[in-house]
Short mmCIF file of N, CA and C and ligand atoms in Angstrom, two decimals:
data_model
loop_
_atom_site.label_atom_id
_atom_site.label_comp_id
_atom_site.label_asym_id
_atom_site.label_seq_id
_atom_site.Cartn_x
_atom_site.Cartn_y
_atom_site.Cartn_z
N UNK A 1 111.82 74.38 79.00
CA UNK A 1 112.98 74.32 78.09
C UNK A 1 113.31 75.69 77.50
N UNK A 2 112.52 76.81 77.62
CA UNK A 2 112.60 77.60 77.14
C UNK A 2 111.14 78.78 77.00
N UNK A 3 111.48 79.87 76.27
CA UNK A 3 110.25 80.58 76.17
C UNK A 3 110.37 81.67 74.62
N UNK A 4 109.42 82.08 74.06
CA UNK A 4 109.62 83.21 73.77
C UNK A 4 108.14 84.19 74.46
N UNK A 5 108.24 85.62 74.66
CA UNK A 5 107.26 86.09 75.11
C UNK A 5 107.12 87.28 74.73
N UNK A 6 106.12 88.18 74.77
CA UNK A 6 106.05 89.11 74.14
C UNK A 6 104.67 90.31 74.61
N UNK A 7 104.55 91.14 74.54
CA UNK A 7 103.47 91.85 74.62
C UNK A 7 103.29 93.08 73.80
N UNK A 8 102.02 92.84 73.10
CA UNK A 8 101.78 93.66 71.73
C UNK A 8 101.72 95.52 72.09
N UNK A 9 101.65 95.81 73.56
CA UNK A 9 101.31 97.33 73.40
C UNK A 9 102.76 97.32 74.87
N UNK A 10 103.69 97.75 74.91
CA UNK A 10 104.44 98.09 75.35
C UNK A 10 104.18 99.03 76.64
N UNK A 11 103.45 100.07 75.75
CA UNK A 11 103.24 101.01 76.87
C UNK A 11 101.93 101.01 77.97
N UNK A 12 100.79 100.13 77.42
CA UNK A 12 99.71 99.92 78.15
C UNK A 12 100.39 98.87 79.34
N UNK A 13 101.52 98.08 78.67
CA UNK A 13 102.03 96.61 80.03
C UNK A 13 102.68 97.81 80.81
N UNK A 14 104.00 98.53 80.18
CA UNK A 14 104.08 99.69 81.65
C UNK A 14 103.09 100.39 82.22
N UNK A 15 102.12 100.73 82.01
CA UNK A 15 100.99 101.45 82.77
C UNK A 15 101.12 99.99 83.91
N UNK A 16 100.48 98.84 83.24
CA UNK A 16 99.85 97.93 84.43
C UNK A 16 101.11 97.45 85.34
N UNK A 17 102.44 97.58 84.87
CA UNK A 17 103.15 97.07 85.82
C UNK A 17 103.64 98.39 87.15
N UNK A 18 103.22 99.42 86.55
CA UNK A 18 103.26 100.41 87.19
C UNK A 18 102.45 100.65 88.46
N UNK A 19 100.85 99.71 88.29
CA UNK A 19 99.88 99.96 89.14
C UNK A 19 99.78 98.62 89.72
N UNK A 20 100.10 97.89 89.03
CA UNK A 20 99.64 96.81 89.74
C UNK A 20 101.22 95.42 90.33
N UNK A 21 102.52 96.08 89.93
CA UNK A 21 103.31 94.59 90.33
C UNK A 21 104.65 95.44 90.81
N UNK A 22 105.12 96.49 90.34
CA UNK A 22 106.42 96.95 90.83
C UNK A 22 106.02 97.64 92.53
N UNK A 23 105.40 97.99 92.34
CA UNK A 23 104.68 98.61 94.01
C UNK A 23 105.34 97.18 94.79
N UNK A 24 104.52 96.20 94.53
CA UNK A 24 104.04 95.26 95.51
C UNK A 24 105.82 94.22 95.74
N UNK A 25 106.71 94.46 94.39
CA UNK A 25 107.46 93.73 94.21
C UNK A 25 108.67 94.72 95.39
N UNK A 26 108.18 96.03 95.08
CA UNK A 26 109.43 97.25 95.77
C UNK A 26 108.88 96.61 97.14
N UNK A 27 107.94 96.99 97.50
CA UNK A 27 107.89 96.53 99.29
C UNK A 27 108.56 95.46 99.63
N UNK A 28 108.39 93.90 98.90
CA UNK A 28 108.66 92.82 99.11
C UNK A 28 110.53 92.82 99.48
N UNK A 29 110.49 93.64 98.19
CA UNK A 29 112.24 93.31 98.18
C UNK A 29 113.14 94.23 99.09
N UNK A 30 112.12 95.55 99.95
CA UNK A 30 112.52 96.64 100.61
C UNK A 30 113.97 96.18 101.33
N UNK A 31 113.93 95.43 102.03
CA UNK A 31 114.66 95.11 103.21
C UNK A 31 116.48 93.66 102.63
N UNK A 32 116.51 93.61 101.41
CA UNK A 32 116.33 92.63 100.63
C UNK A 32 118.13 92.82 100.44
N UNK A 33 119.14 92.36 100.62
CA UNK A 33 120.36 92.70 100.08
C UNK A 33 120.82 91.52 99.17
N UNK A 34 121.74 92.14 98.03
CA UNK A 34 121.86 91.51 97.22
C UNK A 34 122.86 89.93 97.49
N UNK A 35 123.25 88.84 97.01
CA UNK A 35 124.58 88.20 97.11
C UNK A 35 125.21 88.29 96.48
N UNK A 36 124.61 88.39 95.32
CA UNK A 36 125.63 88.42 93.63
C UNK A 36 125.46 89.55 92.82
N UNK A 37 126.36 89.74 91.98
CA UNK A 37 126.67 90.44 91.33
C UNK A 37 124.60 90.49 90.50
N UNK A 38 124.39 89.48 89.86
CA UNK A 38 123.28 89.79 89.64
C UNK A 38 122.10 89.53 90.01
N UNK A 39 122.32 89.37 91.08
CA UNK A 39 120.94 89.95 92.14
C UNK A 39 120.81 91.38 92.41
N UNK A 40 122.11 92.29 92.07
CA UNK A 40 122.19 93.31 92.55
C UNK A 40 121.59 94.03 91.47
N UNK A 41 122.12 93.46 90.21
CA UNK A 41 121.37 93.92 89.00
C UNK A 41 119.89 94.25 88.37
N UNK A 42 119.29 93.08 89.25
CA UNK A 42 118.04 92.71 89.13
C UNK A 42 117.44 93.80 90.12
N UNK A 43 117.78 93.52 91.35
CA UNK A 43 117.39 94.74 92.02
C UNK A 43 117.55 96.40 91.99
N UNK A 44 118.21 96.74 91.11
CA UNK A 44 118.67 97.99 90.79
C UNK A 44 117.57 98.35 90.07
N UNK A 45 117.40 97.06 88.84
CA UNK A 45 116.29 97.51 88.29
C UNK A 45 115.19 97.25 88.52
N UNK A 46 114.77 96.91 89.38
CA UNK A 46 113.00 96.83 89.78
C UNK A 46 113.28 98.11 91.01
N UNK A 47 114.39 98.83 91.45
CA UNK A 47 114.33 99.55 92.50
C UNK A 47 114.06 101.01 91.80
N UNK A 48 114.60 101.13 90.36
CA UNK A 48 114.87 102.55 89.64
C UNK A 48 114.00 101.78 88.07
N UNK A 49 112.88 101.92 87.89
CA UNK A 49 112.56 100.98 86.70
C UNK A 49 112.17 102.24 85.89
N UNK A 50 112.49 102.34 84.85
CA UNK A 50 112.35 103.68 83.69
C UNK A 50 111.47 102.82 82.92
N UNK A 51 110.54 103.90 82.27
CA UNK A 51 109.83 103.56 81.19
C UNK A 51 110.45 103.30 79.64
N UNK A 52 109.84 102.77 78.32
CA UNK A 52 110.40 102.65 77.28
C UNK A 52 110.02 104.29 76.85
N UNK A 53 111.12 104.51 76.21
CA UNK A 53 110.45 105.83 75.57
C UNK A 53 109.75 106.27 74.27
N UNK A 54 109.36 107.15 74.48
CA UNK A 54 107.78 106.86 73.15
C UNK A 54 108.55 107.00 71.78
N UNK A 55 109.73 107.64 71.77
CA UNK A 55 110.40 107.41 70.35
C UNK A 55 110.94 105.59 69.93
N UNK A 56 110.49 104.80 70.60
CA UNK A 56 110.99 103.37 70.82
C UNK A 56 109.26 102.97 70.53
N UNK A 57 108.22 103.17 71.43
CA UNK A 57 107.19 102.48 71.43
C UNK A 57 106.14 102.94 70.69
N UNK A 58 106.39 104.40 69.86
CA UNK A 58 105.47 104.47 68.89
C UNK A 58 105.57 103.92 67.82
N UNK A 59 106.95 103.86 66.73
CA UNK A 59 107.38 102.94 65.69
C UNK A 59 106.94 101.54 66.37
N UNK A 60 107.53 100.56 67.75
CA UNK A 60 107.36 99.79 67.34
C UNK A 60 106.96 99.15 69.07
N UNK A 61 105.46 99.79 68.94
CA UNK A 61 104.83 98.97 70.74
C UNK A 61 104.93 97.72 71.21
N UNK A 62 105.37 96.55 70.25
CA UNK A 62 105.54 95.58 70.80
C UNK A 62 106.98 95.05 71.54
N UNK A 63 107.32 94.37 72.38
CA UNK A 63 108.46 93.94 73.04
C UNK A 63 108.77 92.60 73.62
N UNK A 64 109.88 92.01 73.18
CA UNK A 64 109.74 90.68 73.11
C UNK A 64 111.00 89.65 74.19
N UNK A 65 111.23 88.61 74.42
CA UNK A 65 112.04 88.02 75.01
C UNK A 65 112.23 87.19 75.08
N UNK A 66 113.26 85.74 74.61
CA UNK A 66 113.09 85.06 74.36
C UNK A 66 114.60 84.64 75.04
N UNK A 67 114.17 83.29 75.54
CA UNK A 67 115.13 82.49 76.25
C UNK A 67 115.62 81.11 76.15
N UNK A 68 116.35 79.95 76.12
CA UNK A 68 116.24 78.38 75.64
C UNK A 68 117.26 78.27 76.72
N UNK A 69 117.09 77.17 77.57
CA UNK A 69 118.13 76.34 77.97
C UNK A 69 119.09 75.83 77.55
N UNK A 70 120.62 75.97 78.01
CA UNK A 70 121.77 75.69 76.70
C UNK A 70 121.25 74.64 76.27
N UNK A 71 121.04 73.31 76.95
CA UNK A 71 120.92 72.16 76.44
C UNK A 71 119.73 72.43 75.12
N UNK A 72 118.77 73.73 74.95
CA UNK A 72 118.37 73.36 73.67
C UNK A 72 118.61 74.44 73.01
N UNK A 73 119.79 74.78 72.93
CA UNK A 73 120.33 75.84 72.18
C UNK A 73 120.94 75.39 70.75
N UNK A 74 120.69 76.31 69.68
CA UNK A 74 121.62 75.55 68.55
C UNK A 74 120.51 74.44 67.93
N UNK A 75 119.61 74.32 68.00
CA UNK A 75 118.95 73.30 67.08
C UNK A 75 117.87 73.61 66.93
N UNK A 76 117.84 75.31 66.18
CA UNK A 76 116.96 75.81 65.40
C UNK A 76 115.22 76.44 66.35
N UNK A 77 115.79 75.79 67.68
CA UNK A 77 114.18 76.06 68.24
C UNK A 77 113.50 77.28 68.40
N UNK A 78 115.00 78.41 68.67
CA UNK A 78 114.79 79.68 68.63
C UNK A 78 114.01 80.26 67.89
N UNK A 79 114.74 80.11 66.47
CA UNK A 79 114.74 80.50 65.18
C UNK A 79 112.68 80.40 65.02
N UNK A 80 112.04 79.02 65.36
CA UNK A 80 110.94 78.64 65.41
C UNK A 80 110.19 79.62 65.93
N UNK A 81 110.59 79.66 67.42
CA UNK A 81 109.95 80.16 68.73
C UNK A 81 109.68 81.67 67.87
N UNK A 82 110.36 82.48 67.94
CA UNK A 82 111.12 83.61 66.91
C UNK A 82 109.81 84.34 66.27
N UNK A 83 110.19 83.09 65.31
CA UNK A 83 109.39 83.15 63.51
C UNK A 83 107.78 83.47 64.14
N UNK A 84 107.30 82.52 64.56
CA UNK A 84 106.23 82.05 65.09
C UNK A 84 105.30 83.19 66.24
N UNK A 85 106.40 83.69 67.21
CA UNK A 85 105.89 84.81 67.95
C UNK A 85 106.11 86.44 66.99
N UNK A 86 106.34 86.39 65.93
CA UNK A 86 106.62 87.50 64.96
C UNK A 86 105.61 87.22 64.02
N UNK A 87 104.86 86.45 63.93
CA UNK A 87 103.71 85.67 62.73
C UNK A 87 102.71 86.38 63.51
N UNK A 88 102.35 85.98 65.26
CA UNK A 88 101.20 86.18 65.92
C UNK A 88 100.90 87.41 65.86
N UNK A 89 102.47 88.48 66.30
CA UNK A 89 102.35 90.09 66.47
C UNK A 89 101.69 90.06 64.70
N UNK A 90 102.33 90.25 63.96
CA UNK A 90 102.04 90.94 62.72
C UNK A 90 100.82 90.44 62.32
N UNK A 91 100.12 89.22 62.86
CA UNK A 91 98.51 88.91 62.48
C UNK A 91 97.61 89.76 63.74
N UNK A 92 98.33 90.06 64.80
CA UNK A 92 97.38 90.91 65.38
C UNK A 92 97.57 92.53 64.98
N UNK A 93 97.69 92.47 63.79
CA UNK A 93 98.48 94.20 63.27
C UNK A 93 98.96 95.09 64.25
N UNK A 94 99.98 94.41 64.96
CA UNK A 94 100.99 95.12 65.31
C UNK A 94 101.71 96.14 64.50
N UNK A 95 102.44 97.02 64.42
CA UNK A 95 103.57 97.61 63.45
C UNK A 95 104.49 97.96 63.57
N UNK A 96 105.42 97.16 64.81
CA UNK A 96 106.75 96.83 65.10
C UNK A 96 106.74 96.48 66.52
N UNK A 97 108.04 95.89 66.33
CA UNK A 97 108.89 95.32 67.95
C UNK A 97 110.00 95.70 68.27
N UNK A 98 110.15 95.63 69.31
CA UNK A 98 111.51 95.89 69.86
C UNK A 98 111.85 94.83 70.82
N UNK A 99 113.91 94.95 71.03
CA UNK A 99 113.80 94.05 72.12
C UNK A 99 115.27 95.14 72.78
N UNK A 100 115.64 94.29 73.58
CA UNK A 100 116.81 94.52 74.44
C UNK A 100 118.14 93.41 74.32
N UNK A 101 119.40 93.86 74.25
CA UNK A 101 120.18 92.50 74.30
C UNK A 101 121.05 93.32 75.45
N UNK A 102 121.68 92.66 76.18
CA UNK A 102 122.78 93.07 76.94
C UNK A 102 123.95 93.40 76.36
N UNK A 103 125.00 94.16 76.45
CA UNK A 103 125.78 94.26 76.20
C UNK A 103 126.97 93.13 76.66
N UNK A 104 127.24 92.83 77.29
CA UNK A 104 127.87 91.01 77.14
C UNK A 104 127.37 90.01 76.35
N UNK A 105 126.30 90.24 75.63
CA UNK A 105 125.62 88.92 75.20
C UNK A 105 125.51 89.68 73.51
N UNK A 106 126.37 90.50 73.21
CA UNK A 106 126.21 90.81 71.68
C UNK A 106 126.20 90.24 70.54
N UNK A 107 126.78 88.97 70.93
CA UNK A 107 127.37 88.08 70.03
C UNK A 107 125.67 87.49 69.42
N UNK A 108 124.44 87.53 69.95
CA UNK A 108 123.51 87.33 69.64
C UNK A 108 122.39 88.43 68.57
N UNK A 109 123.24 89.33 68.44
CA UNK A 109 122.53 90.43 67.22
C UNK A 109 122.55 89.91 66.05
N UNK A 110 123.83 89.02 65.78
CA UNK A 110 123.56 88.26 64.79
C UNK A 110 122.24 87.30 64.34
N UNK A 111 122.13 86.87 65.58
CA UNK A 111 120.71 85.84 65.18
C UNK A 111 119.50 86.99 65.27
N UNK A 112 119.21 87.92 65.78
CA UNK A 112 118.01 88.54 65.07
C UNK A 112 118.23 89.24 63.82
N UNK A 113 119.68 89.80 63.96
CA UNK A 113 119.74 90.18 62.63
C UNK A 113 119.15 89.09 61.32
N UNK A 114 119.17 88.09 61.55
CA UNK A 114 118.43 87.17 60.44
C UNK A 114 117.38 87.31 60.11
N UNK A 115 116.79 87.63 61.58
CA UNK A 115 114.94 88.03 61.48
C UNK A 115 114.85 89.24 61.30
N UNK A 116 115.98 89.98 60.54
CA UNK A 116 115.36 91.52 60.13
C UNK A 116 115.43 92.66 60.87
N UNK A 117 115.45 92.39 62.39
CA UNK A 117 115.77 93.23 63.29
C UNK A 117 117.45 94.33 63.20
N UNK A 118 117.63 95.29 63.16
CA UNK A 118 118.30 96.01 63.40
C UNK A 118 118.57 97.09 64.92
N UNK A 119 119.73 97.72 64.83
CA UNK A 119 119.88 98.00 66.10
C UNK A 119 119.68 99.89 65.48
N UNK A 120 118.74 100.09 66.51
CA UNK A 120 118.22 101.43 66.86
C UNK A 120 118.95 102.67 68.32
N UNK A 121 119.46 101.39 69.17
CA UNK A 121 120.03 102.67 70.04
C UNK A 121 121.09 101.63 71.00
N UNK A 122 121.80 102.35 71.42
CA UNK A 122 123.06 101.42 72.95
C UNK A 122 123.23 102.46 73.98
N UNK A 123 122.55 101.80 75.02
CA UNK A 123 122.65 103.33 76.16
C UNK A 123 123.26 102.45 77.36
N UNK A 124 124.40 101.48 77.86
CA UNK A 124 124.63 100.72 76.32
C UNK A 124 124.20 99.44 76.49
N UNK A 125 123.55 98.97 77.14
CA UNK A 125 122.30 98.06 76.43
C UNK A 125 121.90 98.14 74.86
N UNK A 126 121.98 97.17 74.16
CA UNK A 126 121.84 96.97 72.70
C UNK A 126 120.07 97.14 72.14
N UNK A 127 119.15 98.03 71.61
CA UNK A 127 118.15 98.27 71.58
C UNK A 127 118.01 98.25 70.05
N UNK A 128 117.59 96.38 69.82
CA UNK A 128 116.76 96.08 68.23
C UNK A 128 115.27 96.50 67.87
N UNK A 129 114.80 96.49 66.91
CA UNK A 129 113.87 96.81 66.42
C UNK A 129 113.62 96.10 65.23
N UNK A 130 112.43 95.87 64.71
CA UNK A 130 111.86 95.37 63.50
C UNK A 130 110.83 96.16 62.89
N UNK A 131 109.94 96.12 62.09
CA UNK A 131 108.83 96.55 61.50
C UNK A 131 107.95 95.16 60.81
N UNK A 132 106.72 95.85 61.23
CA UNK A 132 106.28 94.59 61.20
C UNK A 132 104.72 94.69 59.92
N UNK A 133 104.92 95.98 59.99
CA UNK A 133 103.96 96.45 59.01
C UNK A 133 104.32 97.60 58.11
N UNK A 134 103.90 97.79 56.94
CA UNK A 134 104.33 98.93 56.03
C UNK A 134 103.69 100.65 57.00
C1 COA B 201 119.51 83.24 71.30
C2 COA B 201 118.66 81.99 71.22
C3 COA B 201 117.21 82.33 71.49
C4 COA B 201 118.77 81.45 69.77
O1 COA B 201 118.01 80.26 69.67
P1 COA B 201 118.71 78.94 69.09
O2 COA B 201 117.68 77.88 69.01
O3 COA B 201 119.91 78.65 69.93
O4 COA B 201 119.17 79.43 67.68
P2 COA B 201 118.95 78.67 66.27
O5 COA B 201 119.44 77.26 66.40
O6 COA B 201 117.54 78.86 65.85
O7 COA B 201 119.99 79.51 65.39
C5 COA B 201 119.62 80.30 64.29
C6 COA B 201 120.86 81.03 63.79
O8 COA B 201 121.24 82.05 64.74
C7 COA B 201 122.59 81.84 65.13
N1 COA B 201 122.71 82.07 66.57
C8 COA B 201 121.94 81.53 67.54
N2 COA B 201 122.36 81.95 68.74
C9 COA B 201 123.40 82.77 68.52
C10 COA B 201 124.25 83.52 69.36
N3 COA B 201 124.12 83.51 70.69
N4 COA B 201 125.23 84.26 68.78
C11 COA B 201 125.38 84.28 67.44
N5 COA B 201 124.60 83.59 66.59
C12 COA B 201 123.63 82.86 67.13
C13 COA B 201 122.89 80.38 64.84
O9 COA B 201 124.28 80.20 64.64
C14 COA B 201 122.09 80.14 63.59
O10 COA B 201 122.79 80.62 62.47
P3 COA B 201 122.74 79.84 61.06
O11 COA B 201 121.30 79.94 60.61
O12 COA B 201 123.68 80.62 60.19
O13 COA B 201 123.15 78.44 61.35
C15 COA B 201 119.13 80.90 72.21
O14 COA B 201 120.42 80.45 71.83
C16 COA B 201 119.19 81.39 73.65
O15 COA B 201 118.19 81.36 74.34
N6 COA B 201 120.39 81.79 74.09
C17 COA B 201 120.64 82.15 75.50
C18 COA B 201 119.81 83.29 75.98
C19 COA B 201 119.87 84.51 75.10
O16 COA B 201 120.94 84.93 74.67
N7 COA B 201 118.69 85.08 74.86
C20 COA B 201 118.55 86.29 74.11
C21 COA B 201 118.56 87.44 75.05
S1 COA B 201 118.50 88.99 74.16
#
């Protein structure tokens, strides 16, 4: 029905996706042409994958993502999912997060803006942030 997900050190998950899953994912998809518009997307970026940059992952190493099926959209589950994966980071003393929004999908800054998150950069992908510790 949905997810939220997250990983507390940002830059240690790029190390491991570096050694251990984009390799294996680039071969797979070598030969691979797109159909849609975002397949092509998807593949662009696992073909050219940039790191977060350390002015992003030293304030705030954690990075998060969170998704609901329309059908359970709108009845607060987010908001839960959210709260709840922002409880776990800040009890594992984390001292911030970040996320990503698309730029078509802006209309959703509003809902983190609730959770405190603000916007730090648009390259132009929308790049929020929180703090999660003094
Ligand atoms: C964004 C998402 C996680 C929010 O979860 P949700 O369960 O639908 O949201 P909630 O019911 O908890 O809403 C909490 C508040 O945020 C607002 N909100 C939720 N989604 C919003 C959106 N897309 N745009 C603007 N406001 C939004 C709600 O209106 C509500 O405001 P209120 O407290 O004033 O009533 C969920 O709608 C979703 O997965 N959407 C599609 C995928 C997506 O956009 N993911 C985020 C990628 S960056």
């Amino acid at each position: 029905m949905g997810y939220c997900v997250a990983t507390p050190d940002t830059s240690a998950y790029e190390d491991w996706l570096e050694a251990a899953w984009w390799p294996s994912l680039k071969e797979e998809l070598r030969d691979f042409s797109a159909q849609t518009i975002e397949d092509e997307n998807v593949l662009t970026h696992i073909r050219s994958v940039s790191r977060t940059p350390i002015r992003v992952t030293q304030p705030y190493p954690a990075h998060l993502h969170i998704n609901l099926l329309p059908e359970m959209q709108n009845g607060g589950h987010g908001s839960s999912l959210l709260a709840h994966q922002l409880r776990a980071l800040m009890m594992s003393g984390i001292k911030g997060v970040h996320l990503g929004v698309n730029q078509h999908n802006e209309k959703v800054v509003a809902f983190y803006a609730k959770f405190g998150f603000v916007e730090i950069d648009r390259t132009p992908s929308i790049l929020m942030a929180k703090r999660l510790t003094e």
